Tab-separated table of C-alpha atoms in Angstrom:
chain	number	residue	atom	x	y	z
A	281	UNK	CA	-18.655	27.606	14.070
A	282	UNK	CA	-18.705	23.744	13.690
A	283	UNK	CA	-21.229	21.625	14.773
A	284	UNK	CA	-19.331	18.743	17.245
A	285	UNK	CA	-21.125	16.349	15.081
A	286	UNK	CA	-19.596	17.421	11.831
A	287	UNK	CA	-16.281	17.294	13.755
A	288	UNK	CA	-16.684	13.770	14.851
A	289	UNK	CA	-17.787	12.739	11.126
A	290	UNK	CA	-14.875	13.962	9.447
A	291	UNK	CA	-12.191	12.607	12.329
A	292	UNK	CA	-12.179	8.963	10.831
A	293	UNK	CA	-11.021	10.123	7.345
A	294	UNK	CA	-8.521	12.325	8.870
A	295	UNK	CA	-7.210	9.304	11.102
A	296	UNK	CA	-6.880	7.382	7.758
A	297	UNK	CA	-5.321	10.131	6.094
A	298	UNK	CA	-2.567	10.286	8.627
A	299	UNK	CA	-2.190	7.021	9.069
A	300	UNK	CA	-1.292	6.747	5.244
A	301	UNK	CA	0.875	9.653	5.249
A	302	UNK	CA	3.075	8.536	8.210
A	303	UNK	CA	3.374	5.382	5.852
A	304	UNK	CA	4.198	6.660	3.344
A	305	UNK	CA	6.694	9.335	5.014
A	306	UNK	CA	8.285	7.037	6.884
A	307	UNK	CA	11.756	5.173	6.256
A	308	UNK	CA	11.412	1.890	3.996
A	309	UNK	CA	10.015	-1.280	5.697
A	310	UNK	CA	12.165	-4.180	5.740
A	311	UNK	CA	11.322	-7.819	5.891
A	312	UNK	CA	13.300	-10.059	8.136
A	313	UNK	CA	16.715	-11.173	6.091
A	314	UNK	CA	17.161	-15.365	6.515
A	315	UNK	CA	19.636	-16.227	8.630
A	316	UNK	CA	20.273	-19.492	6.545
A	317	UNK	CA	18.461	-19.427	3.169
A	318	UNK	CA	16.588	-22.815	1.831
A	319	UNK	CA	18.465	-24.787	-0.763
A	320	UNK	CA	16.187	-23.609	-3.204
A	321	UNK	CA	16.637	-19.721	-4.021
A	322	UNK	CA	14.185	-17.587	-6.527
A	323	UNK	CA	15.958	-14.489	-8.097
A	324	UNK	CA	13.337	-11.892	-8.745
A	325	UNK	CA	13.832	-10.543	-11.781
A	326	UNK	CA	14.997	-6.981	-13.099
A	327	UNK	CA	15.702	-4.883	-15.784
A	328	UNK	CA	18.283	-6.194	-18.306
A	329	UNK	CA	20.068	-4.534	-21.228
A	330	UNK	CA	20.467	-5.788	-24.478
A	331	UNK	CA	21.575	-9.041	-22.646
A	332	UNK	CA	23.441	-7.782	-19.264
A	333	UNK	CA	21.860	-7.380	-15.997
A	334	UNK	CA	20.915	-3.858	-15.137
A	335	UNK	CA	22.596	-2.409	-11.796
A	336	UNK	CA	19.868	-3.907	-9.646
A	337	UNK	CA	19.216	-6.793	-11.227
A	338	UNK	CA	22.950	-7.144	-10.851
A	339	UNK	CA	23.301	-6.514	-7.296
A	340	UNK	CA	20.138	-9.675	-6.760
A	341	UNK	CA	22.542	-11.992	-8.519
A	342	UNK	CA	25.488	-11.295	-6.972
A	343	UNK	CA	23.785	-11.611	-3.605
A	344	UNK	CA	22.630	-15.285	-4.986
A	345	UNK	CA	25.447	-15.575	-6.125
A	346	UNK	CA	26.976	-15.070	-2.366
A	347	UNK	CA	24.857	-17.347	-1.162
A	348	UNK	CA	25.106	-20.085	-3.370
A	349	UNK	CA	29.224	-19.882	-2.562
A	350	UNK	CA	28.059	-20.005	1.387
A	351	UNK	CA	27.321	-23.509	0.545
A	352	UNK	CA	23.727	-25.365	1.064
A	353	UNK	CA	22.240	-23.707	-2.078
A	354	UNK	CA	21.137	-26.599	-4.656
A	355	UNK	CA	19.327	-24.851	-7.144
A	356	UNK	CA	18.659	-21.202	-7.701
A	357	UNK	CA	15.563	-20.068	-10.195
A	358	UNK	CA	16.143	-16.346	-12.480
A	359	UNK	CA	12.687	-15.320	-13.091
A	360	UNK	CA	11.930	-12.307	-15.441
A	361	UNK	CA	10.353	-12.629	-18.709
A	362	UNK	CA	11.043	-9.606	-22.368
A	363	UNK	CA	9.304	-6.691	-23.440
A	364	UNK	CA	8.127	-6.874	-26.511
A	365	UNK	CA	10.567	-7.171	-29.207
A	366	UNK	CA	13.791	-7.533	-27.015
A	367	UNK	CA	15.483	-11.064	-27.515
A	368	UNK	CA	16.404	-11.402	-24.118
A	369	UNK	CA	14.892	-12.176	-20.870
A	370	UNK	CA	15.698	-11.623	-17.519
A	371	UNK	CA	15.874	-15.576	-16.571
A	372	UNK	CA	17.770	-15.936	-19.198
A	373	UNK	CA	20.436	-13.038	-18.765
A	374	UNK	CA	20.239	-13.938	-14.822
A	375	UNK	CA	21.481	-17.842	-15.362
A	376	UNK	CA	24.068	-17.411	-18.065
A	377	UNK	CA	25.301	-14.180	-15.635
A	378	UNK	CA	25.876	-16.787	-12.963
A	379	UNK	CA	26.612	-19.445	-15.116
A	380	UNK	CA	29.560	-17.369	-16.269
A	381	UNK	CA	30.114	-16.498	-11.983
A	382	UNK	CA	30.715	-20.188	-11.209
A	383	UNK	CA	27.137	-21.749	-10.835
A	384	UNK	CA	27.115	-24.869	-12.587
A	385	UNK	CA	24.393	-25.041	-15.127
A	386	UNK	CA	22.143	-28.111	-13.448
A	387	UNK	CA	21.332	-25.946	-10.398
A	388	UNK	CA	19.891	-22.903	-12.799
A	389	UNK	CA	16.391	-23.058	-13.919
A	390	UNK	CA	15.402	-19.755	-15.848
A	391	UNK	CA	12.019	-18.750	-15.377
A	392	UNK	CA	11.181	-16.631	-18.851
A	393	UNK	CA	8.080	-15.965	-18.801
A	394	UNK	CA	6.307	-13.510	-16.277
A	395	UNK	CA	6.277	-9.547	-16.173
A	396	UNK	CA	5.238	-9.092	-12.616
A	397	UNK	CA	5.944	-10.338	-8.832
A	398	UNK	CA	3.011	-12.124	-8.852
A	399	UNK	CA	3.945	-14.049	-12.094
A	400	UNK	CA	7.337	-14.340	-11.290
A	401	UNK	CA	6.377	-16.143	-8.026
A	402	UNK	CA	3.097	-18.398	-9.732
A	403	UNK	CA	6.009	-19.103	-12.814
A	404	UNK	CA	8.418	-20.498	-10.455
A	405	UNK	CA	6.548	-22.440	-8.149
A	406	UNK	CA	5.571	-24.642	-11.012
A	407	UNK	CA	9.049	-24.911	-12.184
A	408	UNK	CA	9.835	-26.591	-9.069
A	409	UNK	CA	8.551	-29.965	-7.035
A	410	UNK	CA	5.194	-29.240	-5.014
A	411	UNK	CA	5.975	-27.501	-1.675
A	412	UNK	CA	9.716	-26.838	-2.172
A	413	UNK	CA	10.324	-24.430	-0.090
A	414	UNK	CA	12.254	-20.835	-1.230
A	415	UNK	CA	14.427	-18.090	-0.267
A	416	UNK	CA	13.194	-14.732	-2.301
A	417	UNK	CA	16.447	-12.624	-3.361
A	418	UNK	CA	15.209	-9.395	-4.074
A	419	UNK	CA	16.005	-5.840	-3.176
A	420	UNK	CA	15.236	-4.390	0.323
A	421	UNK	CA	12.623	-2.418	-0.826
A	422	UNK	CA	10.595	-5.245	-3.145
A	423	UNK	CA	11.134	-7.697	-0.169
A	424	UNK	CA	8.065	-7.155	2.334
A	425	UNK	CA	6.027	-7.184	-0.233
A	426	UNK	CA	7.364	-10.397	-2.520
A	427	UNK	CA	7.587	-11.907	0.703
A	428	UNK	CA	4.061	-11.326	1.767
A	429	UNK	CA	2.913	-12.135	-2.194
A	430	UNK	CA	4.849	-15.714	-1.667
A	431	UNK	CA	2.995	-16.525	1.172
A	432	UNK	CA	-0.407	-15.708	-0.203
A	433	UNK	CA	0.210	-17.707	-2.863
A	434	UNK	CA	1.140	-20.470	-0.259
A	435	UNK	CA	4.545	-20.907	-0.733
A	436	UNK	CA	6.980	-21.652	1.914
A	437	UNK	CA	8.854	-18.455	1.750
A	438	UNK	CA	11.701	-16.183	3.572
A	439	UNK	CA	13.721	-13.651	2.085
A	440	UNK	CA	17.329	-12.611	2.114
A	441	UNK	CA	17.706	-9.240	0.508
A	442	UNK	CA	20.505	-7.541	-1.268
A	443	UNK	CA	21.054	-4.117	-0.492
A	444	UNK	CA	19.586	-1.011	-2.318
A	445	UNK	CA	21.666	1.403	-4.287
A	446	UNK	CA	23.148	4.372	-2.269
A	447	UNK	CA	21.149	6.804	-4.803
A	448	UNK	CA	17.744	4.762	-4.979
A	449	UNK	CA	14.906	6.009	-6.579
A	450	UNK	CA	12.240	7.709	-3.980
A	451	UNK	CA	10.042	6.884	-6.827
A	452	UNK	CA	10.757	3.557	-6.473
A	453	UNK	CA	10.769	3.356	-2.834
A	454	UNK	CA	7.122	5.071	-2.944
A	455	UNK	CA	5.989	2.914	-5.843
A	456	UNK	CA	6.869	-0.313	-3.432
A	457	UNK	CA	5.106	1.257	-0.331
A	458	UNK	CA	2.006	2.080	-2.072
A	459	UNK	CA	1.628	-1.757	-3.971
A	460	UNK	CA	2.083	-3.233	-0.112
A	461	UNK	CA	-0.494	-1.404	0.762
A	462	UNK	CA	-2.520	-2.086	-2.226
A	463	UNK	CA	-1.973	-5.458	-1.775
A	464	UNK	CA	-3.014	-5.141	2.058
A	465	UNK	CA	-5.714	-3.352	1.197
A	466	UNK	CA	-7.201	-5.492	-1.716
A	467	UNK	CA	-5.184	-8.540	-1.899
A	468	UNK	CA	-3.726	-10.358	-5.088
């Protein structure tokens, strides 16, 4: 039998432990879309092949793309920078795909050089002027947590999100729950 004590030592971890599982278990978290996005829009970066957007990177522009034909959009930013040994980049595929969709070329600024959220975000703050504020356009998933990235890095941020694939990735979706919570849990 138990001592109560031994009990009462091991009820924190399993409080924690549930706590993470229901997380994790649960349906994806979803950051508030913008009802009216700032005239400024950041296009988080995807996958591209051998110079064409890959289906999700695809689905982020053409959601830019929808709002930038809403009217109010001045300039939209494509950040995404090339693996090793591939001649394009994601900023770059991203503004000549919307380039080609109708966005004149003075309101695209292709950010070419990051690998990461973080470095897509700290990229394309300094392409911009101080304290221009930015609507994120990323997937539902990668929202909450660009979102909450943005504001760390104290940029004035929402988020309008295009919508996920009907056969998404529970890989992905997991991968995305467990870096929010590793960013909750230890920051930048």
């Amino acid at each position: 039998m138990r001592s109560r004590g031994a009990v009462l030592s091991t009820l924190p971890l399993t409080v924690a432990a549930l706590l993470v599982a229901g997380f994790l278990l649960t349906p994806g978290l979803r950051a508030p879309s913008a009802a009216v996005p700032y005239p400024t829009l950041v296009v988080l970066g995807a996958a591209q092949y051998a110079g064409h957007p890959s289906p999700a990177f695809q689905r982020r522009l053409d959601h830019a793309l929808k709002l930038y034909r809403a009217g109010g959009v001045r300039a939209v930013v494509v950040t995404g920078g090339r693996r090793p040994g591939d001649p394009y980049t994601e900023g770059g595929v991203g503004t000549a795909y919307l380039n080609e969709h109708g966005v004149p070329g003075r309101a695209l600024i292709a950010e070419t050089r990051s690998r990461t959220t973080i470095e897509n975000l700290r990229n394309a703050r300094t392409s911009l002027p101080p304290r221009t504020p930015v609507t994120l356009v990323t997937d539902e998933a990668h929202a909450p947590r660009a979102l909450a990235l943005a504001r760390a890095l104290g940029l004035e941020a929402n988020v309008s999100a295009s919508p996920l694939s009907t056969q998404v990735s529970r890989v992905y979706l997991l991968r995305e729950k467990l870096a929010l919570m590793g960013y909750a849990l230890l920051g930048i």
